[in-house]
Short mmCIF file of C-alpha atoms and ligand atoms in Angstrom, two decimals:
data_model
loop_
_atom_site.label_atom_id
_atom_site.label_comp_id
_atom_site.label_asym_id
_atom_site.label_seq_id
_atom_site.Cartn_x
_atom_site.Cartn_y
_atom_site.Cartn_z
CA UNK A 1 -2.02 25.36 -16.05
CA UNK A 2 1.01 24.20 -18.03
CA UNK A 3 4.11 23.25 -15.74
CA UNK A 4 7.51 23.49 -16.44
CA UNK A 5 7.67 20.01 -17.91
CA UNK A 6 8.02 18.07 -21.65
CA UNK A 7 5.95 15.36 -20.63
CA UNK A 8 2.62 17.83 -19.95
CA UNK A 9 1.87 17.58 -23.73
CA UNK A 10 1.52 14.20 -23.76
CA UNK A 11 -0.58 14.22 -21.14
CA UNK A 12 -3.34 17.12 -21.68
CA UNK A 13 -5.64 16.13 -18.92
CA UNK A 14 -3.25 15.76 -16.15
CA UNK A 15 -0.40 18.14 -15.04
CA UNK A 16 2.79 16.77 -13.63
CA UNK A 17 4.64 18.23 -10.81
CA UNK A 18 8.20 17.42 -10.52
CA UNK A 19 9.35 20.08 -7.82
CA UNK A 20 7.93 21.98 -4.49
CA UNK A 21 7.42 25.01 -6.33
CA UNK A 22 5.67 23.10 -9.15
CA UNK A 23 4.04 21.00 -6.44
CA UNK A 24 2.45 23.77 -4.79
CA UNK A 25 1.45 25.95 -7.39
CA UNK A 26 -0.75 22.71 -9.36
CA UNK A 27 -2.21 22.06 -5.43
CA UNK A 28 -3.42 25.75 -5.28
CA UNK A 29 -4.94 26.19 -8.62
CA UNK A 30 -6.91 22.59 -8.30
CA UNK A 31 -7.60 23.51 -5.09
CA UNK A 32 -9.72 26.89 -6.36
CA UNK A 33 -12.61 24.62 -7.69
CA UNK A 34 -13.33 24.51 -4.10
CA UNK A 35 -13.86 20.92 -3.63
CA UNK A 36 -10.76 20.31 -1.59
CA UNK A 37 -8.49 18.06 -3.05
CA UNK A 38 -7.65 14.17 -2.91
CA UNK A 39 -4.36 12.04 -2.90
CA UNK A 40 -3.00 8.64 -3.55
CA UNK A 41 0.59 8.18 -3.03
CA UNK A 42 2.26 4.99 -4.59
CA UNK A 43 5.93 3.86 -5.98
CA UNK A 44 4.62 3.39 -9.31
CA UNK A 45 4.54 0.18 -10.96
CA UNK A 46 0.74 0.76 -11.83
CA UNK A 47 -1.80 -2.11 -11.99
CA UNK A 48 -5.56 -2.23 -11.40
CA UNK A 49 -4.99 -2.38 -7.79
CA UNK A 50 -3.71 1.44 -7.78
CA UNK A 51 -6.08 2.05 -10.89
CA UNK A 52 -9.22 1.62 -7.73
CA UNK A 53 -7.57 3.99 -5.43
CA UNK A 54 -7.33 6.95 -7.84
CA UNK A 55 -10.83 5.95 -9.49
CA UNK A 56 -12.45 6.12 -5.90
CA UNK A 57 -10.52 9.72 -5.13
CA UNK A 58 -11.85 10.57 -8.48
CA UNK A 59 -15.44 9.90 -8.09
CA UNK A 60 -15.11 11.14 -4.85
CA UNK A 61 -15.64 14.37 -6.75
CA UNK A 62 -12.64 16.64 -5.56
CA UNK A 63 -9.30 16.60 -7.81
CA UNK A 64 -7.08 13.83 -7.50
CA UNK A 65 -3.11 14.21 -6.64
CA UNK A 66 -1.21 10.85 -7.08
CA UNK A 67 2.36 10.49 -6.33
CA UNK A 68 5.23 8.53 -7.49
CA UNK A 69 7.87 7.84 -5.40
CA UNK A 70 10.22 4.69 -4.70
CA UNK A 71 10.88 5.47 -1.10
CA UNK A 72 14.33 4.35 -0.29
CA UNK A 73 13.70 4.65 3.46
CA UNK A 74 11.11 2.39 3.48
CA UNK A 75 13.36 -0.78 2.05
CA UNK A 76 16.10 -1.71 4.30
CA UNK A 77 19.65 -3.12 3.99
CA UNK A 78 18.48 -6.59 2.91
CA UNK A 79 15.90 -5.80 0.39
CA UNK A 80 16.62 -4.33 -3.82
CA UNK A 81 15.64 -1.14 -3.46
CA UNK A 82 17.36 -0.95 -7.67
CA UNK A 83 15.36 -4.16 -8.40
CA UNK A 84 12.00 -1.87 -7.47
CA UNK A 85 10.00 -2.11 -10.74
CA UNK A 86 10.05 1.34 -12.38
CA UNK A 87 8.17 2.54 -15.63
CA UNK A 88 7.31 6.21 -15.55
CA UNK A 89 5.23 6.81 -18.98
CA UNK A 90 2.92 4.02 -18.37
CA UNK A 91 2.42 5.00 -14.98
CA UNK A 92 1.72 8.38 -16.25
CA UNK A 93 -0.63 7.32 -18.99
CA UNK A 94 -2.51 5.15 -16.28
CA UNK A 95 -2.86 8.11 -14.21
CA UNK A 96 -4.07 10.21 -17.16
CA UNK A 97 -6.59 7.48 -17.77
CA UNK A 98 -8.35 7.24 -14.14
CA UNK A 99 -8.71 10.39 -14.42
CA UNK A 100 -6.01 12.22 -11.91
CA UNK A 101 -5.30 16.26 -12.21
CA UNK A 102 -1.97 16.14 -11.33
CA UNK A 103 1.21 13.41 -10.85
CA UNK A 104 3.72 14.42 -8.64
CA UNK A 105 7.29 12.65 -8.62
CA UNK A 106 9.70 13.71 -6.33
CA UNK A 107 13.14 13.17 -6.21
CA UNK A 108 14.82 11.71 -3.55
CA UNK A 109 16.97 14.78 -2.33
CA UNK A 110 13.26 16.78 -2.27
CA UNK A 111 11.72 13.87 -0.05
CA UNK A 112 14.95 13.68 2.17
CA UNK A 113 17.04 17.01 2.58
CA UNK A 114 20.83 16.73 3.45
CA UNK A 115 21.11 16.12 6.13
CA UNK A 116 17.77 14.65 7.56
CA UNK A 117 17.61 13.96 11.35
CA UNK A 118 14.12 13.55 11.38
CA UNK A 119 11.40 10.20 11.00
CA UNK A 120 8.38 9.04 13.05
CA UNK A 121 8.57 6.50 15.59
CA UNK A 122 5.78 4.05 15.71
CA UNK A 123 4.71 1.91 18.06
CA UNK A 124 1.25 0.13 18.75
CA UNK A 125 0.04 -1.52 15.27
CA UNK A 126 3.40 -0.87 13.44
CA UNK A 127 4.30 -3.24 15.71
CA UNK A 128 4.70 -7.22 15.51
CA UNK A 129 4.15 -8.62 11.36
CA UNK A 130 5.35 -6.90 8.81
CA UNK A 131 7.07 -4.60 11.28
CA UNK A 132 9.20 -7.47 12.56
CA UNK A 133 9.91 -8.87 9.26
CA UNK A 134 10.87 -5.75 7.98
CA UNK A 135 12.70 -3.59 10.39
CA UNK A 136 12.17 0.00 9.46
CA UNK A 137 9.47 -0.38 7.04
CA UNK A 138 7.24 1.95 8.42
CA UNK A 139 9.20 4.05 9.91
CA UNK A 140 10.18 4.71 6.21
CA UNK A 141 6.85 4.45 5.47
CA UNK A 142 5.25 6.48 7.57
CA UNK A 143 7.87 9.39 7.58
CA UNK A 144 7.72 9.99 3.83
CA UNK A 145 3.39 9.91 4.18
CA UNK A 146 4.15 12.66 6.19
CA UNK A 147 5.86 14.69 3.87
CA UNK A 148 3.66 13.61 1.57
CA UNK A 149 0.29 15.01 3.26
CA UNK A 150 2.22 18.16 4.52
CA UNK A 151 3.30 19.07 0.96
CA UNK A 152 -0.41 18.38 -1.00
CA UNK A 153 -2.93 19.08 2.43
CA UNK A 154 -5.33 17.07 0.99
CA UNK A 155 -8.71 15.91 2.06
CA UNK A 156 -8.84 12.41 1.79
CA UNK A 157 -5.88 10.59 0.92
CA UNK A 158 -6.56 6.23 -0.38
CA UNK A 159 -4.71 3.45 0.66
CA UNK A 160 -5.09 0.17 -0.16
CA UNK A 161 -7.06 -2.91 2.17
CA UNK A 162 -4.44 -4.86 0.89
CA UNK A 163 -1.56 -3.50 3.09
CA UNK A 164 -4.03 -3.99 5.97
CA UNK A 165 -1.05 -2.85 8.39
CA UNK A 166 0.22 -0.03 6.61
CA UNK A 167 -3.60 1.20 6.36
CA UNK A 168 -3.74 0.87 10.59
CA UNK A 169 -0.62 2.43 10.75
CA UNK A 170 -1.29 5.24 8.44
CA UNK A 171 -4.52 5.70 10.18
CA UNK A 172 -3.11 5.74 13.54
CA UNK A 173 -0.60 8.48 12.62
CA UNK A 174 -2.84 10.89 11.32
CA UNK A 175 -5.07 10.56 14.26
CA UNK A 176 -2.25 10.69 16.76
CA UNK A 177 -0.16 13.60 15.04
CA UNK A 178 -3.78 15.49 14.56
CA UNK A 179 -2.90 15.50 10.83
CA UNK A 180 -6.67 17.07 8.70
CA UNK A 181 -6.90 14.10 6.69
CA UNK A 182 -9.17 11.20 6.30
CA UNK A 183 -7.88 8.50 5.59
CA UNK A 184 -9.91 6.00 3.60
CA UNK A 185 -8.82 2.38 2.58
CA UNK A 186 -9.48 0.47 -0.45
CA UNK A 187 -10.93 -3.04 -0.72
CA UNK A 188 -8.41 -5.19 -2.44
CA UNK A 189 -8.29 -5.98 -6.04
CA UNK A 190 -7.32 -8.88 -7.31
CA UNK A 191 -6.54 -11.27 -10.25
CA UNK A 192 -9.89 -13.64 -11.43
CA UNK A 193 -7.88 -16.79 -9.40
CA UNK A 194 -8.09 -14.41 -6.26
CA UNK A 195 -4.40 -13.37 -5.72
CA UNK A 196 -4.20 -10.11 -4.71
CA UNK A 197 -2.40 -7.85 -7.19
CA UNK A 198 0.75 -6.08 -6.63
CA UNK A 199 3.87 -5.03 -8.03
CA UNK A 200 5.61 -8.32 -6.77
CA UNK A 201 3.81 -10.41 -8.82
CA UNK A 202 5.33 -10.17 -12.08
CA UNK A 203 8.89 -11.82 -10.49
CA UNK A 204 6.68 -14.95 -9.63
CA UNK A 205 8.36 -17.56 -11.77
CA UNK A 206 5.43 -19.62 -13.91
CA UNK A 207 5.41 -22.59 -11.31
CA UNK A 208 5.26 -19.82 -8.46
CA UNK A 209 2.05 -18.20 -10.13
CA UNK A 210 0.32 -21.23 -10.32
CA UNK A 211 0.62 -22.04 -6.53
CA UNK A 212 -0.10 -18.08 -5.17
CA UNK A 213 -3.67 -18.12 -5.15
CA UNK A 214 -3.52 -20.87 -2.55
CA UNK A 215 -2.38 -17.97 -0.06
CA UNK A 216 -5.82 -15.99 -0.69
CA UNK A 217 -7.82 -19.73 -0.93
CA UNK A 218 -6.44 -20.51 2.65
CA UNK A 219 -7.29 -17.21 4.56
CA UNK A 220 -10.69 -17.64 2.83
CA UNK A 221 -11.45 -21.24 4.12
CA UNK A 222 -9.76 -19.90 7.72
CA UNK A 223 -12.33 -17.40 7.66
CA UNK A 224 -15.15 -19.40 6.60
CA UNK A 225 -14.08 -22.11 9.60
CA UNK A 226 -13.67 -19.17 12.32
CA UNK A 227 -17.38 -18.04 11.10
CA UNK A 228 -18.74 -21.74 11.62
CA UNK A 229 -17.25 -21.88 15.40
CA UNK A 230 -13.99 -23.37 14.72
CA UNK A 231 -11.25 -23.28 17.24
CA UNK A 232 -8.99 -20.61 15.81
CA UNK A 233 -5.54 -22.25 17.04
CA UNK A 234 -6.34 -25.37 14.91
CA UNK A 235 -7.32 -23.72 12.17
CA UNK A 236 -4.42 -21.68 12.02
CA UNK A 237 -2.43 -24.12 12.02
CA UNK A 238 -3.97 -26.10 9.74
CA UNK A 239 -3.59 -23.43 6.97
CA UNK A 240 0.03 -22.83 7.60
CA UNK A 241 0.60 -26.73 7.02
CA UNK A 242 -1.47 -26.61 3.47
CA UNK A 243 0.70 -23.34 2.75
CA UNK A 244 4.11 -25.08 3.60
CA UNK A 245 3.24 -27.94 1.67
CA UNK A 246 1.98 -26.33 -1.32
CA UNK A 247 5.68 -24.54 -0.93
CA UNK A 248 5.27 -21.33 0.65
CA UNK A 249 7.46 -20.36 3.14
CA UNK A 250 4.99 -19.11 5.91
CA UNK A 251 6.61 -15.85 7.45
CA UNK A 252 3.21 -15.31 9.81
CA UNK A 253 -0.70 -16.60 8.98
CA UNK A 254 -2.51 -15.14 11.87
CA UNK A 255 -5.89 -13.73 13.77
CA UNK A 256 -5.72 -9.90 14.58
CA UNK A 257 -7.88 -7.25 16.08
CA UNK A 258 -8.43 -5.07 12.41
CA UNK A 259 -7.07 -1.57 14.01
CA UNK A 260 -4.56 -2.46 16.16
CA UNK A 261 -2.94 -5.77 15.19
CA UNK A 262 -3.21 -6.99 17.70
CA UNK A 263 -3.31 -11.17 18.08
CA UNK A 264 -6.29 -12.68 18.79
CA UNK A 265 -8.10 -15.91 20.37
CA UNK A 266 -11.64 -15.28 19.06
CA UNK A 267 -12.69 -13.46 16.03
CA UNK A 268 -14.51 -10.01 16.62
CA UNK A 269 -16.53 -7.32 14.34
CA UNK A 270 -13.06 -6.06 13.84
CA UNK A 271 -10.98 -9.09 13.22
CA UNK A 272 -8.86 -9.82 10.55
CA UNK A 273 -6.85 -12.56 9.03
CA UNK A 274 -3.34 -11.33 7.54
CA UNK A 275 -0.54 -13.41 6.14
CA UNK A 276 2.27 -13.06 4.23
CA UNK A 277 3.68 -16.41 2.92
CA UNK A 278 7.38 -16.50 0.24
CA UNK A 279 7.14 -18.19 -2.72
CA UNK A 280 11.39 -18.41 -3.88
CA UNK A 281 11.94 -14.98 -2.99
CA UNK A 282 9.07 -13.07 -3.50
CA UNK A 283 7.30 -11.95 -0.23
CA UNK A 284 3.05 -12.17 -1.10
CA UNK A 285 0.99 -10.45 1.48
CA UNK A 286 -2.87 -10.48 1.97
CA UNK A 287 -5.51 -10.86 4.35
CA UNK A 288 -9.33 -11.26 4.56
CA UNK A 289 -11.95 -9.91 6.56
CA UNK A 290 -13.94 -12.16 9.53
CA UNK A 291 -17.42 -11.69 9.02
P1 LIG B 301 2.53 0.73 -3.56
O1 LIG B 301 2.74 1.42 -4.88
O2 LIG B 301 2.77 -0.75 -3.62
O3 LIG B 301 3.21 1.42 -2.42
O4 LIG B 301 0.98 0.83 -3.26
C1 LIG B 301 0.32 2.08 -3.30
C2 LIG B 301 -1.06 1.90 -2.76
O5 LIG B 301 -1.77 0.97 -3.55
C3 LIG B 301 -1.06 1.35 -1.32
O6 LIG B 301 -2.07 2.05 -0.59
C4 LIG B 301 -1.43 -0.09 -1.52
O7 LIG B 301 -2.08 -0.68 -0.41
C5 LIG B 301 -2.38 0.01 -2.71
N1 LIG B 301 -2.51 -1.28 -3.39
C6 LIG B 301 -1.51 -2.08 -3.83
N2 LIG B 301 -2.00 -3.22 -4.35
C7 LIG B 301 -3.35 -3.15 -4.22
C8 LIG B 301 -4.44 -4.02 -4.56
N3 LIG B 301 -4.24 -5.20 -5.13
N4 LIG B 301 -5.69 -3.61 -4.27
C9 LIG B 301 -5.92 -2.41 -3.68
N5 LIG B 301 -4.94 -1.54 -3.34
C10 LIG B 301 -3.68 -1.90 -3.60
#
């Protein structure tokens, strides 16, 4: 199926859907094979992290829909929403590569209509972290996965371990909204010196590089203590005094119950350690399991 689009030629494997119309059409004829169908939405700015998601939809065995969208509702007042890094052909050749059936790249005035009175209200693990540092965020996040799902109806749809909230949060919608979707998260990838990979890491100045794997270093060693019997208050703050002086500014380095986010005094099956630390002005998140 050809869409209406120049770029389709120069990529033969994959169609690319820039409209509803185009949208749904591509949806329905990948979805005749009969294998339902998968997603993974991103805001482009491809690495190896997003390369996993659609590889794992892939081999999942049903076509794989990937989107592209910078999501202005997701970025609020404070943050670049223009600096957002944005290179559509090598996202599209990446996509081509792992193996996705169709790209689909919205525009903003498709994603939000004039005149838009509506978004999803979150509570419970949208709450607290990355929800207080970021006012909005998932709201904006949340509201456009929405759309998202109710515009491809896929299967499965793969997010990413990395944005251990957003994957709670995510998860938590579609249960609560009774959305048919499973949601299935992503182990992190990362670089060979452990930090996590993301789109953010390519404004880290030389001497910031250097010092970000000290992030992932720390919520390992916090786990490993936590597993020994360690008193998790201590420990805690004992990594966000190595962060501060190796020069991160420590926004939150904390114990959580894994679903809900919730803080916690003692690590359980589900726990997790998340942090998100600034080096200049670049926010880096991760976390780590507590096994
Ligand atoms: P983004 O384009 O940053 O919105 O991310 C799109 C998806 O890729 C989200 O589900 C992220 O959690 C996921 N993702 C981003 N970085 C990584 C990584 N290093 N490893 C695994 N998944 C990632």
């Amino acid at each position: 199926m050809l869409l209406s689009n120049a770029a389709c030629t120069k990529f033969p494997h994959m169609m690319i859907a820039r409209t509803l119309p185009d949208l749904r059409a591509a949806c329905a004829s990948l979805r005749e094979t009969g294998g339902g169908l998968t997603f993974v939405p991103t805001m482009g700015a491809l690495h190896d992290g997003h390369r996993a998601l659609v590889k794992a939809a892939v081999a999942s065995g049903a076509p794989a829909v990937a989107s592209i969208f910078v999501n202005p509702l997701q970025f609020n007042p404070t943050e670049d929403l223009s600096r957002y890094p944005r290179d559509e052909p090598a996202d599209l050749a990446v996509l081509e590569e792992c193996g996705c059936s169709l790209a689909w790249l919205p525009d903003v005035e498709t994603m939000y209509p004039a005149g838009e009175a509506t978004t999803i209200s979150l509570t419970g693990p949208a709450e607290r972290w990355e929800g207080d540092a970021r006012p909005g965020h998932f709201r904006g996040v949340a509201t456009v996965c929405a759309k998202l799902f109710g515009q491809v109806r896929p299967d499965r749809a793969y997010f990413g371990e990395k944005d251990w909230q957003q994957l709670q949060v995510i998860g938590r919608m579609v249960a609560d909204l009774l959305l048919p979707l499973e949601i299935v998260g992503i182990e992190t990838v990362r670089e060979t010196d452990g930090l996590a990979m993301s789109s953010r890491n390519r404004f880290l100045s030389p001497a910031e590089r250097a010092i970000a794997p000290v992030l992932n270093r720390m919520l390992k060693e916090t786990a490993r203590s936590l597993v020994e019997g360690a008193v998790t208050e201590p420990v805690l703050d004992n990594a966000r005094r190595n962060l501060t002086e190796a020069g991160f500014g420590v926004d939150y380095f904390a114990l959580v119950d894994g679903p809900t986010l919730a803080p916690i005094a003692f690590a359980n099956p589900t726990a997790r350690l998340i942090a998100t630390a600034r080096l200049g002005a670049i926010r880096l998140l991760d976390n780590v399991a507590v096994l």
